[in-house]
Coordinates of C-alpha atoms and ligand atoms in Angstrom, one line a residue:
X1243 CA 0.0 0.0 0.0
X1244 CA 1.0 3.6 -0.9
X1245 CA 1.2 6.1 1.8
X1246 CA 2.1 10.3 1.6
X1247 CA 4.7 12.4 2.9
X1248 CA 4.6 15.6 2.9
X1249 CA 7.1 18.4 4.2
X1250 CA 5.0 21.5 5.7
X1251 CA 5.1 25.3 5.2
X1252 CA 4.8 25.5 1.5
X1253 CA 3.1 28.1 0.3
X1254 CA 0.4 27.0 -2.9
X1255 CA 0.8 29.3 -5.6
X1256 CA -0.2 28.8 -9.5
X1257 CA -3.1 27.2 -11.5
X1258 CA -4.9 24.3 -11.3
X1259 CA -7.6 22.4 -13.2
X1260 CA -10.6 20.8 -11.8
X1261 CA -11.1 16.9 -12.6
X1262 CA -15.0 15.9 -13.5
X1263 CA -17.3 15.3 -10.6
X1264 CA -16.9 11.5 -8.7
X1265 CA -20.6 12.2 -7.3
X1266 CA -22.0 13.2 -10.6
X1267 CA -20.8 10.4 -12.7
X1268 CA -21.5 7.9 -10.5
X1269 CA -25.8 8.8 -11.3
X1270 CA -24.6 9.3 -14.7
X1271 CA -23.3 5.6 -15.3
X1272 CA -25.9 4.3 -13.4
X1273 CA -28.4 5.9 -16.0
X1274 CA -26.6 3.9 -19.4
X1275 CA -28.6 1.6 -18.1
X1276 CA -31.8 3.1 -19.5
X1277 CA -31.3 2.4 -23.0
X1278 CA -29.9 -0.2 -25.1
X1279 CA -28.2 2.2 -27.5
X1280 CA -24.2 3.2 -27.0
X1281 CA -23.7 5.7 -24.2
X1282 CA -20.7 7.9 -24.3
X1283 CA -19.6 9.4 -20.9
X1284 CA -17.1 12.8 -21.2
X1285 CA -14.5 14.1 -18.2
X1286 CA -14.9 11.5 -16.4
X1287 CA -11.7 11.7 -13.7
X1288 CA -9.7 8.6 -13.1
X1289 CA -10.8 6.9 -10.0
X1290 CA -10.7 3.9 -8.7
X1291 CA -14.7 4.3 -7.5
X1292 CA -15.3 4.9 -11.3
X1293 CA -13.4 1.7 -12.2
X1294 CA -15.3 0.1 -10.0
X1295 CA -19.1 1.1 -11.3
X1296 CA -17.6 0.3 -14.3
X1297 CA -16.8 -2.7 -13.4
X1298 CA -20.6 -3.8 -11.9
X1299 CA -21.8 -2.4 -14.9
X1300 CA -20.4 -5.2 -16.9
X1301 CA -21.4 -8.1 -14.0
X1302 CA -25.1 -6.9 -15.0
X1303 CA -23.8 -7.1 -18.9
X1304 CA -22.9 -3.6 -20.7
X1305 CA -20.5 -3.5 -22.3
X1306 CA -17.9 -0.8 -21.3
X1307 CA -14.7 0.6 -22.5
X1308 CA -12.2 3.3 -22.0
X1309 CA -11.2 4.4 -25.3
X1310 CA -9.9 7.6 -24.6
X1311 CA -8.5 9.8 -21.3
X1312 CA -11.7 10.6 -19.5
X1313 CA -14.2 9.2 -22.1
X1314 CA -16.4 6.2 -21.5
X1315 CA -18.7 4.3 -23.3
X1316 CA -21.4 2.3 -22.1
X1317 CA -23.7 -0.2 -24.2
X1318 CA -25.8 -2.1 -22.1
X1319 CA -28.1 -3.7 -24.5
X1320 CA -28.6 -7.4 -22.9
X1321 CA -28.6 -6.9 -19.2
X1322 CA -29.4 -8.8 -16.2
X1323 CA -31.2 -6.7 -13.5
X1324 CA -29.6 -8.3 -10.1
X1325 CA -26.4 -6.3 -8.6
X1326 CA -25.1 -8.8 -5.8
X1327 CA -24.1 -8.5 -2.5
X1328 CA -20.1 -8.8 -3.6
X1329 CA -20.3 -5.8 -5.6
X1330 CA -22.9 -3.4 -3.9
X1331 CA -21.3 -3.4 -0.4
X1332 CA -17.4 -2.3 -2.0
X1333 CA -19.3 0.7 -2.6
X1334 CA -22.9 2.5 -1.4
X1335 CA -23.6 4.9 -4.2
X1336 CA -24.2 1.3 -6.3
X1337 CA -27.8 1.6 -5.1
X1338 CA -28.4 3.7 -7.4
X1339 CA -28.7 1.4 -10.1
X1340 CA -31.9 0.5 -8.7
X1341 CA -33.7 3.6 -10.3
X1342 CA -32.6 2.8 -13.8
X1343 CA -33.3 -1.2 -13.3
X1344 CA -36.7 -0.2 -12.0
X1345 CA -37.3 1.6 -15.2
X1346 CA -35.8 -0.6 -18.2
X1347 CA -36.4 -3.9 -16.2
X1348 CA -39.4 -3.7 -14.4
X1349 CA -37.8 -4.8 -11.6
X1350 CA -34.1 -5.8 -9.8
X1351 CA -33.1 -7.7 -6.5
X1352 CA -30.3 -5.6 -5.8
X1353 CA -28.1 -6.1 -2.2
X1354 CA -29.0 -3.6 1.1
X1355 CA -25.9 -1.7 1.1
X1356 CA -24.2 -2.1 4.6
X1357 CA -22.8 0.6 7.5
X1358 CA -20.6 3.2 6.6
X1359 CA -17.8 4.7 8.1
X1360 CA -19.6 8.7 8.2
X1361 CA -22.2 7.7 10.0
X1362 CA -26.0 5.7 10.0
X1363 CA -26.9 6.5 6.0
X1364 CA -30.5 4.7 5.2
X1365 CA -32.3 4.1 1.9
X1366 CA -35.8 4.5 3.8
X1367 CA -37.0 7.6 1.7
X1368 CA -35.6 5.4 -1.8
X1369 CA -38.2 2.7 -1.4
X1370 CA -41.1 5.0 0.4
X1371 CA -40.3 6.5 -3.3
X1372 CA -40.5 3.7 -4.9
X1373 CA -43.2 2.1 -2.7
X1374 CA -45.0 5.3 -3.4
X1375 CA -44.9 4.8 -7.5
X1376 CA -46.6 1.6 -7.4
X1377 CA -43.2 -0.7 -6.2
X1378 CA -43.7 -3.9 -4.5
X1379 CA -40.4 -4.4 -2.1
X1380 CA -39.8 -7.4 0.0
X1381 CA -36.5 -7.3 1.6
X1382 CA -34.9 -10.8 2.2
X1383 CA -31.5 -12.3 2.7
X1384 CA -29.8 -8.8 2.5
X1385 CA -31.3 -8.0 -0.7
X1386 CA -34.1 -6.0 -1.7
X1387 CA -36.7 -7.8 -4.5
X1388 CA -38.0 -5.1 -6.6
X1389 CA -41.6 -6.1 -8.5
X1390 CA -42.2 -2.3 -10.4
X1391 CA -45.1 -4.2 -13.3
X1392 CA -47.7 -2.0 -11.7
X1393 CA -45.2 1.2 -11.2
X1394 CA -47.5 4.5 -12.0
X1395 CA -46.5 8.0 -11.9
X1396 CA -47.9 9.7 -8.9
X1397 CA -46.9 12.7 -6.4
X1398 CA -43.9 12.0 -4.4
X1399 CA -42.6 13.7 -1.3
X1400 CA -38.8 12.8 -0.8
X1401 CA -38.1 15.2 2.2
X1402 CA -35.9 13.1 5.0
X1403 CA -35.1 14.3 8.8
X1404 CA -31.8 15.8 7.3
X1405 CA -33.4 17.6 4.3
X1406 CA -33.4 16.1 0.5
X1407 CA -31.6 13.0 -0.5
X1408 CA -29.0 13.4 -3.7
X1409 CA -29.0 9.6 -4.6
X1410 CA -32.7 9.0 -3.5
X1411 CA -33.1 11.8 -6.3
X1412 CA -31.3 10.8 -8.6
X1413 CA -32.9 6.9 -8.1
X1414 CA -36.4 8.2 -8.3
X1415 CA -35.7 10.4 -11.5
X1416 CA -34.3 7.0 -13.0
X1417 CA -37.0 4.7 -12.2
X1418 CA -39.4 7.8 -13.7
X1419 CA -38.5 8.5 -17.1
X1420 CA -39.5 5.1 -17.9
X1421 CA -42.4 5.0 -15.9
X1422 CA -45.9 5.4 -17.3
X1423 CA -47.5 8.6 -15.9
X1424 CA -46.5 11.6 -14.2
X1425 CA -43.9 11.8 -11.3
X1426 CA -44.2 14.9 -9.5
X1427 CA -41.2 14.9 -7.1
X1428 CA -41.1 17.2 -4.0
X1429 CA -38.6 18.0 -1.7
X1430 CA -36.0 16.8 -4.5
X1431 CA -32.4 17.5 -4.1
X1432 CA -30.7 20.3 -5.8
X1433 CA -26.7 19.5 -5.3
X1434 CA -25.5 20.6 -8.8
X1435 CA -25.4 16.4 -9.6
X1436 CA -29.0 16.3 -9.9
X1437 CA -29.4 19.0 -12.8
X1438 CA -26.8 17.3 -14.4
X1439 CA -28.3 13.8 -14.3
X1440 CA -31.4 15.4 -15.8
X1441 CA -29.6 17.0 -18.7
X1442 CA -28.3 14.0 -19.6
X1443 CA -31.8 11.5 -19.2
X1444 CA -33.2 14.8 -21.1
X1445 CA -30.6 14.3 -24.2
X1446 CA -31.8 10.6 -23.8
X1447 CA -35.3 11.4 -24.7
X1448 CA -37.2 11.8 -20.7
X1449 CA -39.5 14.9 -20.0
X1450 CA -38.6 16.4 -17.1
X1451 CA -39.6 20.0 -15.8
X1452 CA -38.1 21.9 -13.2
X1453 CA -34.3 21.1 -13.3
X1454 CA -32.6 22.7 -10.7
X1455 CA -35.5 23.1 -8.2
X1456 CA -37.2 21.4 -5.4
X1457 CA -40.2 20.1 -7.5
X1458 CA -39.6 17.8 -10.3
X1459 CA -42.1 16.4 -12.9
X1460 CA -41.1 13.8 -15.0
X1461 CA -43.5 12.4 -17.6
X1462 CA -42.1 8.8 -18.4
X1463 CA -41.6 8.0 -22.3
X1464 CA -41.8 4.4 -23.3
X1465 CA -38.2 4.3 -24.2
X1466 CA -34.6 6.1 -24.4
X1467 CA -31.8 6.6 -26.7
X1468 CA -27.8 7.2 -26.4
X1469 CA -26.2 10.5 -25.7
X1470 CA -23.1 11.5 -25.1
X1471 CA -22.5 13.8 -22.2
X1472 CA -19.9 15.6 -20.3
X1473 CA -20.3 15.5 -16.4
X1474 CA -19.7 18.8 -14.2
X1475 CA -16.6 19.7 -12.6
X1476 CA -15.9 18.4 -9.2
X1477 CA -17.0 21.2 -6.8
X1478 CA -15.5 19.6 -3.7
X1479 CA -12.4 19.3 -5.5
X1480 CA -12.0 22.9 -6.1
X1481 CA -13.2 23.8 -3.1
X1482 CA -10.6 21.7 -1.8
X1483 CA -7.9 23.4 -3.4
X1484 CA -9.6 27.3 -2.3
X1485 CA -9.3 26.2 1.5
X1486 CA -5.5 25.0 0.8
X1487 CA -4.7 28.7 -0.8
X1488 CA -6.1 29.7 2.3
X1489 CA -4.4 27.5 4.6
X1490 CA -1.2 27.8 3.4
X1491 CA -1.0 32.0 2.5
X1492 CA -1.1 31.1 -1.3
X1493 CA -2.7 32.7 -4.5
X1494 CA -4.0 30.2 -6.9
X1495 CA -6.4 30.2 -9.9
X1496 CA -8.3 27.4 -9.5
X1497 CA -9.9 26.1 -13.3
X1498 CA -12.6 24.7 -14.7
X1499 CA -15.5 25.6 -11.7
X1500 CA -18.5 27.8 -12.0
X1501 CA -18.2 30.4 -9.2
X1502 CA -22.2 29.1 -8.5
X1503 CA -21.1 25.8 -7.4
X1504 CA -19.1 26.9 -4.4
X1505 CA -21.6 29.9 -3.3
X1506 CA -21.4 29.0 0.3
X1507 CA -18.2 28.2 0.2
X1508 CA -16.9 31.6 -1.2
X1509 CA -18.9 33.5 1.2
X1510 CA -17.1 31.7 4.0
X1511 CA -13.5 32.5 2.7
X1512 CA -15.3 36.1 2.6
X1513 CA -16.2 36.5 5.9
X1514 CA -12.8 34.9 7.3
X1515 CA -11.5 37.6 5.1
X1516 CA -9.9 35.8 2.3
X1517 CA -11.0 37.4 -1.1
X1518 CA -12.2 34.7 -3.8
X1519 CA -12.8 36.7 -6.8
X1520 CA -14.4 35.3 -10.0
X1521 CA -12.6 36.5 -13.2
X1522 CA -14.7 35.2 -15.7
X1523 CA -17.2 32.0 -15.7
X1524 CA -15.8 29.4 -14.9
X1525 CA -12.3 30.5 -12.6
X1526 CA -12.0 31.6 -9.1
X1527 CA -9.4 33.5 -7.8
X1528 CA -8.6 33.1 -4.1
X1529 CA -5.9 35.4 -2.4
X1530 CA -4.6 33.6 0.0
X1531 CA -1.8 36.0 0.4
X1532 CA -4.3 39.0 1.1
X1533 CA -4.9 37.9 4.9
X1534 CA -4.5 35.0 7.2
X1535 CA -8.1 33.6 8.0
X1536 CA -10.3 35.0 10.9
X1537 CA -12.3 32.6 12.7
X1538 CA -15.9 31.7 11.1
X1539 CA -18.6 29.5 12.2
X1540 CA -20.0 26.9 9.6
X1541 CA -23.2 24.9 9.4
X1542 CA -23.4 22.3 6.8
X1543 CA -26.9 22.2 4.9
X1544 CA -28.1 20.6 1.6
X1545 CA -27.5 22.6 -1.6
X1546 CA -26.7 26.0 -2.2
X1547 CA -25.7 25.4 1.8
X1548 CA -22.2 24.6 3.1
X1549 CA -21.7 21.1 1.4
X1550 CA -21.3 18.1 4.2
X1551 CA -18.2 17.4 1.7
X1552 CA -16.5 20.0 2.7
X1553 CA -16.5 20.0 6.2
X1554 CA -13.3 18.1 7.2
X1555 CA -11.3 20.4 5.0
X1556 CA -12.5 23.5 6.6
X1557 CA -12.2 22.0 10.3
X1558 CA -8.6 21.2 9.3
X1559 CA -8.3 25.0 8.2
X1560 CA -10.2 26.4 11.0
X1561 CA -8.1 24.6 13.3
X1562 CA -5.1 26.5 12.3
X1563 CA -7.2 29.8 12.3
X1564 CA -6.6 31.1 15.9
X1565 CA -9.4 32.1 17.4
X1566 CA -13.2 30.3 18.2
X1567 CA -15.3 28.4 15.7
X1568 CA -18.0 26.3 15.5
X1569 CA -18.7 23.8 12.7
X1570 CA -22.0 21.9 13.1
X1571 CA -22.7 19.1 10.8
X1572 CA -26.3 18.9 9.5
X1573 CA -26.0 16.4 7.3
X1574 CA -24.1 13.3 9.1
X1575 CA -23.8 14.3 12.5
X1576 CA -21.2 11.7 13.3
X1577 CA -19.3 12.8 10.6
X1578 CA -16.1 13.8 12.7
X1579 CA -13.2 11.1 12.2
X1580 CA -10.6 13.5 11.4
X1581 CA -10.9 15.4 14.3
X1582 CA -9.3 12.7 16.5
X1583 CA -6.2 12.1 13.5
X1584 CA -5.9 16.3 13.5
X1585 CA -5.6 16.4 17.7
X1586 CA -2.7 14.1 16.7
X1587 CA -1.2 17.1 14.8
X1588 CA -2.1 19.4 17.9
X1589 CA -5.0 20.6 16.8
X1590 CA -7.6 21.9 19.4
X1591 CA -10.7 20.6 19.0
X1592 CA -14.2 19.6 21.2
X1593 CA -16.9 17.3 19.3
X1594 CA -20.4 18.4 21.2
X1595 CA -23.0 16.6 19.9
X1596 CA -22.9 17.3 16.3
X1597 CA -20.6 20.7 16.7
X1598 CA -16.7 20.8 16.5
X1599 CA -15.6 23.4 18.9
X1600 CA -12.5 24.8 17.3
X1601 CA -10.1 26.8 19.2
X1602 CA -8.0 27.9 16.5
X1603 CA -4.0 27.5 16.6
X1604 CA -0.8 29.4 15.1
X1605 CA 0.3 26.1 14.3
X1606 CA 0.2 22.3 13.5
X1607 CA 2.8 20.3 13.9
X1608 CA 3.3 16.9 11.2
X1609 CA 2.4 13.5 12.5
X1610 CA 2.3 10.2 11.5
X1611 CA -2.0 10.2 10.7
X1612 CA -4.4 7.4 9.4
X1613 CA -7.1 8.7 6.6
X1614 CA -10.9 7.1 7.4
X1615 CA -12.8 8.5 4.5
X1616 CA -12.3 10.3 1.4
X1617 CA -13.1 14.1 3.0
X1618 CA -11.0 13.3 6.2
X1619 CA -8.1 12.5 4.1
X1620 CA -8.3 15.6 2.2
X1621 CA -8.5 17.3 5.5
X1622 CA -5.2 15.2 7.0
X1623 CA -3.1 16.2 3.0
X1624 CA -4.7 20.4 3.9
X1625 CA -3.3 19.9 7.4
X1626 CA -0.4 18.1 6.3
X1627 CA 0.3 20.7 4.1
X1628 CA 0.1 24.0 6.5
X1629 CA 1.8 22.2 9.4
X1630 CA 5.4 22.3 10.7
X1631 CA 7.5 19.5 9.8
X1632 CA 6.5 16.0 8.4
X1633 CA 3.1 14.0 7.9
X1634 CA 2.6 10.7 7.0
X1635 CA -0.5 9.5 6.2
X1636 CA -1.6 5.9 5.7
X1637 CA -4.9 4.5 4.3
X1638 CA -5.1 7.0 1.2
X1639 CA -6.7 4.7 -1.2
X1640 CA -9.9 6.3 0.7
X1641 CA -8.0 9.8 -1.0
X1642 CA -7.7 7.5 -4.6
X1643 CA -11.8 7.0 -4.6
X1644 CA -12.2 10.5 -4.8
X1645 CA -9.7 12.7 -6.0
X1646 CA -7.9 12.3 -9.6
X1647 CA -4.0 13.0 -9.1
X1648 CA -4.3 15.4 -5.6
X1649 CA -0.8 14.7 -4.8
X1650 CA 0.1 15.9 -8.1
X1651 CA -2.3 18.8 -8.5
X1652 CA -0.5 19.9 -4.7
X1653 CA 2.9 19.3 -6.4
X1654 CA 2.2 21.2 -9.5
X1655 CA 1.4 24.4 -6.7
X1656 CA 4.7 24.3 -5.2
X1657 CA 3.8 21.7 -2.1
X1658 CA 6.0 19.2 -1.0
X1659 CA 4.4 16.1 -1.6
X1660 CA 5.1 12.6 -2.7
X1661 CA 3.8 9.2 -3.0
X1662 CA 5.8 6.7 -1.3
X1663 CA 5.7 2.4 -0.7
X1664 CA 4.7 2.2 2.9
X1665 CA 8.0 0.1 3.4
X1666 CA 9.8 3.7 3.2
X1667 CA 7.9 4.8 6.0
X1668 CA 9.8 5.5 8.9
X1669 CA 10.3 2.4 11.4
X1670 CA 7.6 2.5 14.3
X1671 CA 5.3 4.4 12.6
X1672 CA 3.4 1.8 10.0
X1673 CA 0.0 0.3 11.4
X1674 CA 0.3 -2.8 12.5
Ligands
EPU2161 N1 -31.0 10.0 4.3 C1 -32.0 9.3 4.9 N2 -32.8 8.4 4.2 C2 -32.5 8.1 2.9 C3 -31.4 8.8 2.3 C4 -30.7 9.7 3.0 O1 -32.3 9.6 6.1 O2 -33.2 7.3 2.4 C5 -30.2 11.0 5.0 C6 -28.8 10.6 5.1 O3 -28.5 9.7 6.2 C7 -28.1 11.9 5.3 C8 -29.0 12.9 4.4 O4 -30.3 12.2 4.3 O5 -28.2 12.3 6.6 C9 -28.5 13.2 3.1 O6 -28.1 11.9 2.4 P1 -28.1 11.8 0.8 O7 -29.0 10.7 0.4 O8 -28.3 13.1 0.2 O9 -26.6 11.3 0.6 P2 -26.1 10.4 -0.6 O10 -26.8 10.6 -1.8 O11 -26.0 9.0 0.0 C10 -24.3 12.0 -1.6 C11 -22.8 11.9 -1.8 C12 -22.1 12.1 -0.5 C13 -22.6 13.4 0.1 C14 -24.1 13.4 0.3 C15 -24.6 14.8 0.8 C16 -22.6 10.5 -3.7 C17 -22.2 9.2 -4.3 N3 -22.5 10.7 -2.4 O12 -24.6 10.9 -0.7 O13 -20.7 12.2 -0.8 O14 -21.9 13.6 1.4 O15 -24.7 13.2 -1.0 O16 -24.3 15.8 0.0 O17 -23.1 11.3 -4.5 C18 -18.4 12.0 -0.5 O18 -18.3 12.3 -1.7 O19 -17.5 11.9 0.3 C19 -19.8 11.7 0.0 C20 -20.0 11.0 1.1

């Protein structure tokens, strides 16, 4: 396994391009599914969660190939409509391949995904969907058996306890544009993956009104057709590398992201006094260099709020931002793991309830640190980066689901950075 070192107390400074959206092509393979016809998938980033919907796209029996940097192609014209236990629990998002097997097939047994790491994260609100549209679910054996003959259009009200659901969205929207009738979905999710999903089932041949809202109405259509599509740029990504400028003092462009993606984001930075300026449509500039951070108190929300995804990142930032914040988590309470692997790196931090009570530092100091998730460990590489000394951190093919090249992308901005064989690590501090 591959760990990182990184040497502290660079300052980022340069460009750097945004990779396509994990979170948005993950719906977007899900949905080749719908038609027969060839499918062809544009900046998509190399990941290995990509590989690996890839990969249970052909056990149900697409065909899919690579043929070109970022560019997929998807033809699943005899499939099968059961995803199996093996597959499904590797990764969660793979339930939503339920919407599209609900439409094409009528029907799927597909395996209950399992716990996860950030927290209690159910599928209730999927099947009261689904249930709702005319479904017939039995759960058995760990799998859920899927009957949708009698599936009708209908009004649907997908509000949870924590606000919308992105995947329950984008599994509803799936299972509807092949569904006879009218869906009206309420309560829908907005997170920028959602409008992009529909673009694409829209370029397929589905009727769907109100992309971009909370209020969806799909009018299913008896069948679809191929497309080719380009997915959104990754938002947490670039938000990812705004906090770094931040963090580390630096002024970096960062490419390739729509200013409107990052609203809350950006108005953060702004009130902690660290100007992100938006030169033309699809740039932000952040002047890192202008001021060191002031202390700012962040509460994440579904879309256009403070994104869940972004959380870890800013606690690492805000740890090193001396002075009080408060980060309350909205979305997964639990969803705190990093603080524990950031006290390591002297980090002040209280978790109450579902608030991190940050009493900001002047400095971090590197420490051997174990990633548990995709956003802690791009919290530990941030923290890593703006700390004194060395970091090691282990466990980073959580970093390799999410991010394309981040090690890199840090590299190319002047951090010190670099991908090593754990066996380099230094003696004592490898996991056992
Ligand atoms: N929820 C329910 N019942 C449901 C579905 C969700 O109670 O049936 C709750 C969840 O437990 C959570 C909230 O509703 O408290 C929002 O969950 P949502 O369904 O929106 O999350 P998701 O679709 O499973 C996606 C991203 C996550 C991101 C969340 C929130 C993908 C593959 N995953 O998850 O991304 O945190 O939306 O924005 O798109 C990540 O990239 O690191 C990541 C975890």
């Amino acid at each position: 396994m591959d760990v990182l070192r990184i040497q502290g107390g660079a300052t980022l400074n340069g460009t750097v391009q945004v990779s396509g959206a994990k979170n948005a092509c993950l719906p977007v393979f899900a949905a080749t599914l719908l038609t027969a016809e060839p499918v062809i998938i544009e900046n998509v980033p190399d990941l290995s969660d990509i590989r690996f919907m890839a990969e249970i796209l052909r056990s149900l029996g697409a065909d899919v190939t690579n043929d070109a940097p970022g560019r997929w192609c998807v033809t699943a014209k005899n499939i099968v409509s059961k995803a199996p236990y093996e597959l499904v629990r590797k990764m969660r998002a793979s339930v939503c391949l339920m919407g599209p097997l609900i439409g094409r097939m009528k029907g799927c047994d597909v395996s209950m995904p399992g716990g996860c790491v950030i927290g209690p994260r159910p599928i209730d609100l999927h099947l009261k969907g689904f249930r709702k549209i005319g479904c017939e679910i039995t759960v058995e054996g760990g799998y859920m058996h899927v009957d949708a003959t009698n599936a009708k259009g209908t009004h649907v009200f997908l509000g949870g306890r924590f606000g919308s659901t992105v995947t329950g969205t984008a599994n509803l929207l799936m299972a509807a544009v092949l569904t006879p009738g009218t869906t009206r979905l309420e309560s829908a999710a907005c997170e920028p993956e959602i409008p992009d999903l529909c673009e694409m089932l829209i370029k397929m041949g589905a009727r769907i009104w109100g992309v971009g809202s909370h209020s969806l109405v799909i009018e299913g259509v008896k069948s679809l057709h191929g497309c080719t599509h380009r997915v959104i740029p990754d938002r947490i990504e670039a938000g990812t590398y705004v906090i770094g400028a931040a963090m580390t003092g630096g002024d970096v462009v960062v490419r390739g992201i729509p200013s409107h993606y990052l609203g809350a984001l950006i108005d953060k930075m702004e009130l902690a006094g660290v100007p992100v300026e938006s030169p033309n449509a699809d740039t932000l500039f952040v002047r890192g260099s202008a001021r060191k951070p002031a202390p700012v108190d962040v509460v994440t929300m579904p879309h256009p709020g403070f994104p869940t995804d972004l959380q870890a990142q800013m606690c690492a930032m805000l740890a090193l931002t001396p002075g009080l914040s408060i980060v309350t988590e909205k979305i997964y309470p639990n969803r705190f793991m990093h603080v524990p692997e950031l006290q390591r790196m002297g980090a002040d931090i209280a978790i109450e309830g579902p608030s991190a009570i940050i009493n900001g530092r002047n400095r971090l100091s590197g420490a051997p640190v174990m990633a548990s998730d995709l956003r802690a460990s791009a919290a530990l590489v941030l923290a890593g980066l703006a700390a004194d000394g060395e970091t090691w951190i282990q466990r980073i093919y959580h970093l390799d689901r999410g991010y394309e090249k981040l090690d890199d992308k840090f590299r190319q901005l002047g951090a010190n950075i670099e991908r090593l064989h754990e066996s380099k690590m230094p003696k004592g501090m490898l996991e056992d």
